[in-house]
Amino acid sequence: MSRAVSTRRVGRTIARLLCVGALVAATLPVVAQDVLIRGATVHTAGAQGTLREADVLVRGGRIAAVGPGLSAAGVPVVEAGGRPLTPTLFGGVTGIGIEEVSGERGTRDDRLSLGRAEDMVVRPEFDVTLAFNPDSIVIPVARVEGIGFTLLSAGNANAIVGGQGAAMRLDGSVDPAGPKVLYLALGSAGAEQSGQSRAAQWMLLDQLIDEARGRLPTDSHVASLTPAGKRALTRYLDGQGTIVVGVNRAADIRQLLRWRKRHGLRIAIRGGAEAWKLAPELAAAGVPVFVDPLVNLPSDFDQIGATLENAARLHAAGVRVGFAQASDASHNARKLRQLAGNAVAHGLPWEAGLAGLTRVPAETFGVDAAIGTIAVGRTADLVLWSGDPLDVAYTADQVWFGGRAIEMRSRQTELRDRYLPPAVPANEGGLPRAYRHR
């Protein structure tokens, strides 16, 4: 096969995939609906806990009532038959909407690369929400799995300061659902960017704070921040946003807690493989930790104390526990509920597992007034499951955004249906389903 022919075929394949993605995006209803979901096992993820044989009434896209025996004239009814109903789930810290194909750099907007590889470039004003694409073909794939929101990840290839992201609903919205967050990467993940020294990371962070506070002259030869960078960093120093810190080693987390206290910062930890060693201190500081429950092997020297019981030990000490995958999170967001199930299998209470996928991330990232729980007044982002949502043997039967029932279709379901064996066998004259007109 010639290279030209191969290239044309790849191009046609990509075009077909994009058409399928566009088709799925175009089918999302745009009008909020009223609906009564009757007879469900309602996992509110909030103060009401789990309600058996309960109803949820949605009016104008918001939850109007929760309880048994509800009725509403003229409102469509969905009979749940005892199936679990939950808020839509958190997809983790991902590049959903800013990362189409991981291996194709032109489809990724999640990180900033400026200057030479060996130079540390600090640009806290870098904001990945500006690149968010609500028509990404990755979004419907996550949506039909019950994923309703995610935290956009920002990374700077050359600095321990990654830039800014925010919580995004996956309902077609263009703008962030909540306030911005700032990312830091510490420990071995940031060592090469700070002279191969962990100690240098704290020195550099303190210097950045001195710059933002005006204690270091702008024209100093060691100054790193632009005027926009100073303004961005100052907002977080003034408590106007959460700093999400990627860190795993207990010694680094201990220094992080001291740095947080010294500067009065609001932080959350992503990773935290050895966080359980400092569980009482994290609980006292009110710092939530977003763990990957399957990180249980010492894959590097920051994770020697990794354990499958990390989430359970943190929760037992009073730490708010959420979940985030350590790698390839964008295209595997559906697996996060499986990971939460693994944490439950190793000692985390089931309700805490669900909260780590709903209420905890919503509270941490400032969107809990709208989503993350099933309660009167909240936006009706809901999932009706075929069974236990933390068990991969079961799936999402129906997802609602703002009371709108979405079509349970994605690029994957379209491709599955297109390439199933033909209804009439080929030896009987049947053609592959790819020839069928929709």
CSV table of C-alpha atoms in Angstrom, one decimal:
chain,number,residue,atom,x,y,z
A,1,MET,CA,0.0,0.0,0.0
A,2,SER,CA,1.4,3.4,-1.0
A,3,ARG,CA,2.0,6.0,1.7
A,4,ALA,CA,-0.4,8.4,-0.1
A,5,VAL,CA,-3.2,5.8,-0.2
A,6,SER,CA,-2.6,4.9,3.5
A,7,THR,CA,-2.7,8.6,4.4
A,8,ARG,CA,-6.0,9.1,2.5
A,9,ARG,CA,-7.6,6.1,4.3
A,10,VAL,CA,-6.5,7.4,7.7
A,11,GLY,CA,-7.9,10.8,6.8
A,12,ARG,CA,-11.3,9.3,5.8
A,13,THR,CA,-11.4,7.2,9.0
A,14,ILE,CA,-10.8,10.3,11.1
A,15,ALA,CA,-13.4,12.2,9.1
A,16,ARG,CA,-16.0,9.4,9.8
A,17,LEU,CA,-15.1,9.4,13.5
A,18,LEU,CA,-15.5,13.2,13.7
A,19,CYS,CA,-18.9,12.9,11.9
A,20,VAL,CA,-20.1,10.4,14.4
A,21,GLY,CA,-18.9,12.6,17.2
A,22,ALA,CA,-20.7,15.6,15.7
A,23,LEU,CA,-23.8,13.5,15.3
A,24,VAL,CA,-23.8,12.5,19.0
A,25,ALA,CA,-23.2,16.0,20.1
A,26,ALA,CA,-26.0,17.3,17.9
A,27,THR,CA,-28.5,14.9,19.4
A,28,LEU,CA,-28.2,16.3,23.0
A,29,PRO,CA,-31.6,17.8,23.8
A,30,VAL,CA,-31.4,21.5,24.6
A,31,VAL,CA,-34.7,22.0,26.6
A,32,ALA,CA,-34.9,21.3,30.3
A,33,GLN,CA,-37.6,18.8,31.2
A,34,ASP,CA,-39.8,17.9,34.1
A,35,VAL,CA,-39.7,14.3,35.2
A,36,LEU,CA,-40.7,12.1,38.1
A,37,ILE,CA,-38.4,9.2,38.8
A,38,ARG,CA,-40.4,6.8,40.9
A,39,GLY,CA,-39.5,3.9,43.1
A,40,ALA,CA,-35.7,4.3,43.1
A,41,THR,CA,-33.0,3.5,45.6
A,42,VAL,CA,-31.9,7.1,45.9
A,43,HIS,CA,-28.3,7.6,47.0
A,44,THR,CA,-28.4,11.3,47.8
A,45,ALA,CA,-24.7,11.5,48.7
A,46,GLY,CA,-25.9,14.2,51.1
A,47,ALA,CA,-27.5,14.5,54.5
A,48,GLN,CA,-30.4,12.2,53.7
A,49,GLY,CA,-28.2,9.3,52.9
A,50,THR,CA,-29.8,6.4,51.0
A,51,LEU,CA,-33.6,6.3,50.6
A,52,ARG,CA,-35.3,3.1,49.6
A,53,GLU,CA,-38.4,3.1,47.3
A,54,ALA,CA,-38.1,6.9,47.0
A,55,ASP,CA,-39.1,9.3,44.3
A,56,VAL,CA,-37.3,12.3,42.8
A,57,LEU,CA,-39.4,15.1,41.2
A,58,VAL,CA,-37.6,17.4,38.7
A,59,ARG,CA,-39.2,20.7,37.6
A,60,GLY,CA,-37.5,23.1,35.3
A,61,GLY,CA,-34.2,21.3,35.4
A,62,ARG,CA,-33.9,21.4,39.2
A,63,ILE,CA,-34.8,18.9,41.9
A,64,ALA,CA,-38.2,19.9,43.3
A,65,ALA,CA,-38.8,17.1,45.8
A,66,VAL,CA,-37.3,13.9,47.2
A,67,GLY,CA,-39.2,11.3,49.1
A,68,PRO,CA,-41.8,8.5,48.9
A,69,GLY,CA,-45.2,8.8,47.3
A,70,LEU,CA,-44.6,11.9,45.2
A,71,SER,CA,-46.9,12.7,42.3
A,72,ALA,CA,-47.2,15.5,39.8
A,73,ALA,CA,-49.9,15.8,37.2
A,74,GLY,CA,-48.7,15.9,33.6
A,75,VAL,CA,-45.1,15.2,34.4
A,76,PRO,CA,-43.5,12.2,32.6
A,77,VAL,CA,-42.8,9.3,34.9
A,78,VAL,CA,-39.8,7.0,34.8
A,79,GLU,CA,-40.3,3.8,36.8
A,80,ALA,CA,-37.0,3.0,38.4
A,81,GLY,CA,-38.1,-0.4,39.8
A,82,GLY,CA,-35.8,-0.1,42.8
A,83,ARG,CA,-32.7,0.6,40.7
A,84,PRO,CA,-30.0,3.0,42.2
A,85,LEU,CA,-30.3,6.7,41.4
A,86,THR,CA,-27.2,8.9,42.1
A,87,PRO,CA,-25.9,12.3,41.2
A,88,THR,CA,-23.8,12.3,38.1
A,89,LEU,CA,-20.2,11.3,38.9
A,90,PHE,CA,-16.9,13.1,39.0
A,91,GLY,CA,-14.6,12.0,36.2
A,92,GLY,CA,-11.4,12.9,38.1
A,93,VAL,CA,-8.6,15.3,37.2
A,94,THR,CA,-8.6,14.9,33.4
A,95,GLY,CA,-8.1,16.5,30.0
A,96,ILE,CA,-11.6,15.7,28.9
A,97,GLY,CA,-12.5,18.5,26.4
A,98,ILE,CA,-8.8,19.6,26.0
A,99,GLU,CA,-7.3,16.2,25.0
A,100,GLU,CA,-8.7,14.4,22.0
A,101,VAL,CA,-6.0,11.9,21.2
A,102,SER,CA,-3.3,11.4,23.8
A,103,GLY,CA,-0.6,10.5,21.2
A,104,GLU,CA,-1.4,13.4,18.8
A,105,ARG,CA,0.1,16.6,20.2
A,106,GLY,CA,-2.1,18.8,18.0
A,107,THR,CA,-5.2,17.6,19.8
A,108,ARG,CA,-3.8,18.4,23.3
A,109,ASP,CA,-4.2,21.7,25.1
A,110,ASP,CA,-3.4,20.6,28.6
A,111,ARG,CA,0.1,21.9,29.1
A,112,LEU,CA,2.3,24.9,28.4
A,113,SER,CA,5.8,24.4,26.8
A,114,LEU,CA,7.8,27.6,26.6
A,115,GLY,CA,11.5,28.1,26.5
A,116,ARG,CA,14.1,25.4,26.6
A,117,ALA,CA,13.4,22.1,28.3
A,118,GLU,CA,16.0,22.8,31.0
A,119,ASP,CA,14.5,26.2,31.9
A,120,MET,CA,11.8,26.6,34.5
A,121,VAL,CA,9.1,28.8,33.1
A,122,VAL,CA,6.5,30.0,35.6
A,123,ARG,CA,3.2,31.1,34.2
A,124,PRO,CA,0.4,30.7,36.8
A,125,GLU,CA,-1.8,32.8,34.5
A,126,PHE,CA,-1.9,29.8,32.0
A,127,ASP,CA,-5.6,28.8,31.9
A,128,VAL,CA,-6.7,25.6,30.1
A,129,THR,CA,-10.4,26.4,30.4
A,130,LEU,CA,-10.0,28.7,27.5
A,131,ALA,CA,-9.3,25.7,25.3
A,132,PHE,CA,-12.2,23.6,26.5
A,133,ASN,CA,-14.1,22.1,23.6
A,134,PRO,CA,-17.7,21.1,24.5
A,135,ASP,CA,-18.0,19.2,21.2
A,136,SER,CA,-15.1,16.8,22.0
A,137,ILE,CA,-15.8,13.3,21.0
A,138,VAL,CA,-14.4,12.2,24.4
A,139,ILE,CA,-17.2,13.9,26.3
A,140,PRO,CA,-20.2,11.6,25.1
A,141,VAL,CA,-18.0,8.6,25.9
A,142,ALA,CA,-17.7,9.7,29.5
A,143,ARG,CA,-21.3,11.0,29.7
A,144,VAL,CA,-23.0,7.7,28.9
A,145,GLU,CA,-20.9,6.1,31.7
A,146,GLY,CA,-22.5,8.4,34.2
A,147,ILE,CA,-19.7,11.0,34.3
A,148,GLY,CA,-21.2,14.5,34.8
A,149,PHE,CA,-18.3,16.7,35.7
A,150,THR,CA,-14.5,16.8,35.7
A,151,LEU,CA,-11.7,19.0,36.9
A,152,LEU,CA,-9.6,20.2,33.9
A,153,SER,CA,-6.0,19.5,34.5
A,154,ALA,CA,-3.3,22.0,33.6
A,155,GLY,CA,0.4,21.2,33.4
A,156,ASN,CA,3.5,23.2,32.6
A,157,ALA,CA,6.2,21.1,31.1
A,158,ASN,CA,8.9,23.3,32.6
A,159,ALA,CA,7.7,24.3,36.0
A,160,ILE,CA,6.4,23.2,39.4
A,161,VAL,CA,3.6,25.7,38.8
A,162,GLY,CA,1.3,24.1,36.2
A,163,GLY,CA,-1.3,26.7,35.5
A,164,GLN,CA,-5.1,26.9,36.1
A,165,GLY,CA,-8.1,24.7,35.5
A,166,ALA,CA,-11.6,24.4,36.8
A,167,ALA,CA,-14.6,22.1,37.3
A,168,MET,CA,-16.5,21.6,34.0
A,169,ARG,CA,-20.0,20.1,33.6
A,170,LEU,CA,-20.2,17.7,30.6
A,171,ASP,CA,-23.6,18.9,29.5
A,172,GLY,CA,-22.4,21.0,26.6
A,173,SER,CA,-21.5,24.0,28.7
A,174,VAL,CA,-18.7,26.2,27.4
A,175,ASP,CA,-17.7,27.9,30.6
A,176,PRO,CA,-16.4,26.6,33.9
A,177,ALA,CA,-19.0,25.4,36.5
A,178,GLY,CA,-17.0,26.8,39.4
A,179,PRO,CA,-13.9,28.9,40.4
A,180,LYS,CA,-10.5,28.3,39.0
A,181,VAL,CA,-7.9,26.1,40.6
A,182,LEU,CA,-4.1,26.4,40.5
A,183,TYR,CA,-1.9,23.3,40.0
A,184,LEU,CA,1.5,22.6,41.6
A,185,ALA,CA,3.6,19.5,41.1
A,186,LEU,CA,6.0,18.7,44.0
A,187,GLY,CA,8.3,15.9,45.0
A,188,SER,CA,10.0,13.8,42.3
A,189,ALA,CA,7.5,15.1,39.7
A,190,GLY,CA,8.9,18.5,40.1
A,191,ALA,CA,12.5,17.8,41.0
A,192,GLU,CA,14.0,18.1,37.5
A,193,GLN,CA,12.3,21.5,37.2
A,194,SER,CA,13.9,22.8,40.4
A,195,GLY,CA,17.6,21.9,40.1
A,196,GLN,CA,17.1,18.2,41.1
A,197,SER,CA,16.4,19.3,44.6
A,198,ARG,CA,13.2,19.0,46.7
A,199,ALA,CA,14.5,21.7,49.0
A,200,ALA,CA,14.8,24.0,46.0
A,201,GLN,CA,11.0,23.6,45.4
A,202,TRP,CA,10.2,25.3,48.7
A,203,MET,CA,12.8,28.0,48.2
A,204,LEU,CA,11.4,28.7,44.7
A,205,LEU,CA,7.8,28.7,45.9
A,206,ASP,CA,8.6,31.1,48.7
A,207,GLN,CA,10.4,33.3,46.2
A,208,LEU,CA,7.3,33.4,44.0
A,209,ILE,CA,5.2,34.4,46.9
A,210,ASP,CA,7.7,37.2,47.7
A,211,GLU,CA,7.3,38.4,44.0
A,212,ALA,CA,3.5,38.3,44.1
A,213,ARG,CA,3.5,40.2,47.4
A,214,GLY,CA,5.9,42.8,46.0
A,215,ARG,CA,8.8,41.9,48.3
A,216,LEU,CA,11.1,41.1,45.4
A,217,PRO,CA,11.7,43.9,42.8
A,218,THR,CA,10.2,43.3,39.4
A,219,ASP,CA,13.5,44.0,37.7
A,220,SER,CA,15.4,41.5,39.9
A,221,HIS,CA,17.6,39.1,37.8
A,222,VAL,CA,15.9,36.2,39.6
A,223,ALA,CA,12.3,37.4,39.1
A,224,SER,CA,10.1,34.8,37.4
A,225,LEU,CA,6.6,36.1,37.2
A,226,THR,CA,4.9,38.3,34.6
A,227,PRO,CA,2.4,41.0,35.8
A,228,ALA,CA,-0.4,38.6,34.8
A,229,GLY,CA,1.3,35.8,36.7
A,230,LYS,CA,1.5,37.9,39.8
A,231,ARG,CA,-2.2,38.8,39.6
A,232,ALA,CA,-3.1,35.1,39.1
A,233,LEU,CA,-0.9,33.9,42.0
A,234,THR,CA,-2.1,36.7,44.3
A,235,ARG,CA,-5.7,35.5,44.0
A,236,TYR,CA,-4.8,32.1,45.4
A,237,LEU,CA,-2.6,33.7,48.1
A,238,ASP,CA,-5.6,35.8,49.1
A,239,GLY,CA,-7.8,32.6,49.5
A,240,GLN,CA,-9.8,33.1,46.3
A,241,GLY,CA,-9.2,29.6,45.0
A,242,THR,CA,-7.9,26.2,45.7
A,243,ILE,CA,-4.4,25.1,45.0
A,244,VAL,CA,-4.3,21.4,43.8
A,245,VAL,CA,-1.0,19.9,44.7
A,246,GLY,CA,0.3,16.7,43.1
A,247,VAL,CA,2.5,15.1,45.7
A,248,ASN,CA,2.9,11.6,47.1
A,249,ARG,CA,5.7,11.2,49.7
A,250,ALA,CA,4.8,11.7,53.3
A,251,ALA,CA,7.8,13.9,54.0
A,252,ASP,CA,6.8,16.3,51.1
A,253,ILE,CA,3.2,16.3,52.4
A,254,ARG,CA,4.5,17.3,55.9
A,255,GLN,CA,6.3,20.3,54.4
A,256,LEU,CA,3.3,21.1,52.3
A,257,LEU,CA,1.1,21.4,55.4
A,258,ARG,CA,3.7,23.7,57.0
A,259,TRP,CA,3.8,25.8,53.8
A,260,ARG,CA,0.0,26.0,53.7
A,261,LYS,CA,-0.2,27.1,57.3
A,262,ARG,CA,2.6,29.6,56.9
A,263,HIS,CA,0.9,31.3,54.0
A,264,GLY,CA,-2.7,30.7,54.9
A,265,LEU,CA,-3.6,28.8,51.7
A,266,ARG,CA,-6.5,26.6,50.7
A,267,ILE,CA,-5.1,23.4,49.2
A,268,ALA,CA,-6.2,19.9,48.0
A,269,ILE,CA,-3.9,17.0,47.4
A,270,ARG,CA,-3.9,14.9,44.2
A,271,GLY,CA,-2.1,11.6,44.5
A,272,GLY,CA,-1.1,11.3,48.2
A,273,ALA,CA,0.1,7.7,48.0
A,274,GLU,CA,1.6,8.1,51.5
A,275,ALA,CA,-1.0,10.5,52.8
A,276,TRP,CA,-2.3,7.9,55.2
A,277,LYS,CA,0.9,8.4,57.3
A,278,LEU,CA,-0.2,12.0,58.0
A,279,ALA,CA,-4.0,11.3,58.2
A,280,PRO,CA,-4.6,13.1,61.6
A,281,GLU,CA,-2.6,16.2,60.4
A,282,LEU,CA,-4.5,16.3,57.1
A,283,ALA,CA,-7.9,16.0,58.9
A,284,ALA,CA,-7.0,18.7,61.4
A,285,ALA,CA,-6.0,21.0,58.5
A,286,GLY,CA,-9.2,20.2,56.5
A,287,VAL,CA,-7.2,19.2,53.5
A,288,PRO,CA,-9.0,16.8,51.1
A,289,VAL,CA,-7.0,14.1,49.3
A,290,PHE,CA,-7.8,12.7,45.9
A,291,VAL,CA,-6.3,9.2,45.7
A,292,ASP,CA,-5.9,6.5,43.1
A,293,PRO,CA,-7.1,3.5,45.1
A,294,LEU,CA,-5.1,1.1,42.8
A,295,VAL,CA,-1.7,2.8,43.6
A,296,ASN,CA,-0.4,0.2,45.9
A,297,LEU,CA,3.1,-0.5,44.6
A,298,PRO,CA,6.3,1.5,45.1
A,299,SER,CA,6.6,2.5,41.4
A,300,ASP,CA,9.1,5.3,42.5
A,301,PHE,CA,10.7,6.5,45.7
A,302,ASP,CA,7.8,8.8,46.5
A,303,GLN,CA,5.4,5.9,46.9
A,304,ILE,CA,7.3,3.3,49.0
A,305,GLY,CA,4.4,3.4,51.5
A,306,ALA,CA,1.6,3.0,49.0
A,307,THR,CA,-1.3,0.8,50.1
A,308,LEU,CA,-4.7,-0.3,48.9
A,309,GLU,CA,-6.0,0.9,52.3
A,310,ASN,CA,-5.0,4.5,51.8
A,311,ALA,CA,-8.5,5.8,51.3
A,312,ALA,CA,-9.9,3.8,54.2
A,313,ARG,CA,-7.2,5.0,56.6
A,314,LEU,CA,-7.6,8.6,55.6
A,315,HIS,CA,-11.4,8.4,55.9
A,316,ALA,CA,-11.2,6.7,59.3
A,317,ALA,CA,-9.1,9.7,60.5
A,318,GLY,CA,-11.6,12.2,59.3
A,319,VAL,CA,-10.0,13.2,56.0
A,320,ARG,CA,-12.4,14.0,53.1
A,321,VAL,CA,-11.4,11.5,50.4
A,322,GLY,CA,-12.0,11.9,46.7
A,323,PHE,CA,-10.7,10.0,43.7
A,324,ALA,CA,-8.4,10.8,40.7
A,325,GLN,CA,-6.6,8.4,38.5
A,326,ALA,CA,-2.8,8.5,38.4
A,327,SER,CA,-2.5,8.1,34.6
A,328,ASP,CA,-4.5,8.1,31.3
A,329,ALA,CA,-7.4,9.6,33.1
A,330,SER,CA,-9.1,11.4,30.2
A,331,HIS,CA,-10.0,8.3,28.2
A,332,ASN,CA,-10.6,6.1,31.2
A,333,ALA,CA,-12.8,8.3,33.3
A,334,ARG,CA,-15.3,5.5,33.4
A,335,LYS,CA,-12.9,3.5,35.4
A,336,LEU,CA,-13.0,5.9,38.4
A,337,ARG,CA,-16.1,4.3,39.8
A,338,GLN,CA,-14.3,0.9,39.6
A,339,LEU,CA,-11.4,2.3,41.6
A,340,ALA,CA,-13.8,3.7,44.2
A,341,GLY,CA,-15.2,0.1,44.4
A,342,ASN,CA,-11.7,-1.1,45.0
A,343,ALA,CA,-11.3,1.3,47.9
A,344,VAL,CA,-14.6,0.0,49.4
A,345,ALA,CA,-13.2,-3.5,49.0
A,346,HIS,CA,-10.3,-2.4,51.1
A,347,GLY,CA,-12.1,-0.9,54.0
A,348,LEU,CA,-13.7,2.4,52.8
A,349,PRO,CA,-17.5,2.6,53.7
A,350,TRP,CA,-19.6,2.4,50.5
A,351,GLU,CA,-21.3,5.7,51.2
A,352,ALA,CA,-17.9,7.4,51.5
A,353,GLY,CA,-16.9,5.8,48.2
A,354,LEU,CA,-19.9,7.4,46.5
A,355,ALA,CA,-19.2,10.7,48.2
A,356,GLY,CA,-15.7,10.6,46.8
A,357,LEU,CA,-17.2,10.6,43.4
A,358,THR,CA,-19.9,13.2,44.0
A,359,ARG,CA,-20.1,15.4,47.1
A,360,VAL,CA,-16.4,15.6,48.0
A,361,PRO,CA,-15.2,16.9,44.6
A,362,ALA,CA,-18.2,19.2,44.3
A,363,GLU,CA,-17.4,20.8,47.7
A,364,THR,CA,-13.7,20.9,47.1
A,365,PHE,CA,-13.9,22.6,43.7
A,366,GLY,CA,-16.8,25.0,44.6
A,367,VAL,CA,-19.7,23.6,42.7
A,368,ASP,CA,-21.6,21.9,45.5
A,369,ALA,CA,-24.4,24.5,45.5
A,370,ALA,CA,-25.5,23.1,42.1
A,371,ILE,CA,-24.3,19.5,41.8
A,372,GLY,CA,-22.8,16.6,43.7
A,373,THR,CA,-25.8,15.7,45.8
A,374,ILE,CA,-29.5,14.9,45.3
A,375,ALA,CA,-31.3,17.6,47.3
A,376,VAL,CA,-34.1,20.1,46.7
A,377,GLY,CA,-32.9,23.0,44.7
A,378,ARG,CA,-29.9,21.2,43.2
A,379,THR,CA,-29.5,20.9,39.4
A,380,ALA,CA,-31.0,17.6,38.2
A,381,ASP,CA,-27.8,15.9,37.0
A,382,LEU,CA,-28.8,12.3,37.7
A,383,VAL,CA,-27.9,8.8,36.8
A,384,LEU,CA,-30.2,5.7,37.0
A,385,TRP,CA,-28.0,2.6,37.2
A,386,SER,CA,-28.7,-1.0,36.3
A,387,GLY,CA,-27.1,-2.0,39.7
A,388,ASP,CA,-24.4,-1.0,42.1
A,389,PRO,CA,-22.7,2.0,40.5
A,390,LEU,CA,-19.3,1.0,42.2
A,391,ASP,CA,-19.5,-2.4,40.5
A,392,VAL,CA,-18.4,-2.6,36.8
A,393,ALA,CA,-20.8,-5.4,36.3
A,394,TYR,CA,-23.5,-2.7,36.1
A,395,THR,CA,-23.9,0.3,33.8
A,396,ALA,CA,-25.7,3.6,33.5
A,397,ASP,CA,-29.3,3.0,32.1
A,398,GLN,CA,-30.1,6.8,31.8
A,399,VAL,CA,-28.3,10.0,32.5
A,400,TRP,CA,-30.0,13.4,33.0
A,401,PHE,CA,-28.4,16.9,32.8
A,402,GLY,CA,-30.6,19.6,34.2
A,403,GLY,CA,-33.5,17.2,33.9
A,404,ARG,CA,-32.8,16.5,30.3
A,405,ALA,CA,-32.5,12.8,29.4
A,406,ILE,CA,-29.5,12.4,27.1
A,407,GLU,CA,-29.4,9.9,24.3
A,408,MET,CA,-27.2,7.0,25.6
A,409,ARG,CA,-25.0,7.1,22.5
A,410,SER,CA,-21.3,7.8,22.0
A,411,ARG,CA,-18.6,7.3,19.3
A,412,GLN,CA,-18.0,3.8,20.8
A,413,THR,CA,-21.7,2.7,20.6
A,414,GLU,CA,-21.9,4.1,17.0
A,415,LEU,CA,-18.8,2.1,16.0
A,416,ARG,CA,-20.1,-1.0,17.8
A,417,ASP,CA,-23.4,-0.9,15.9
A,418,ARG,CA,-21.8,-0.1,12.6
A,419,TYR,CA,-19.4,-3.0,12.6
A,420,LEU,CA,-21.6,-5.7,14.1
A,421,PRO,CA,-22.1,-8.8,11.9
A,422,PRO,CA,-24.7,-8.1,9.2
A,423,ALA,CA,-28.3,-9.1,10.0
A,424,VAL,CA,-28.3,-11.1,6.8
A,425,PRO,CA,-25.1,-13.3,6.5
A,426,ALA,CA,-22.7,-12.4,3.7
A,427,ASN,CA,-23.1,-15.8,2.0
A,428,GLU,CA,-26.8,-15.0,1.7
A,429,GLY,CA,-26.2,-11.7,0.1
A,430,GLY,CA,-26.1,-9.5,3.2
A,431,LEU,CA,-23.9,-6.5,3.3
A,432,PRO,CA,-21.9,-5.2,6.4
A,433,ARG,CA,-23.8,-2.8,8.5
A,434,ALA,CA,-21.3,-0.1,7.4
A,435,TYR,CA,-23.3,0.1,4.1
A,436,ARG,CA,-26.5,0.8,5.9
A,437,HIS,CA,-27.9,4.3,5.6
A,438,ARG,CA,-29.2,5.7,8.9
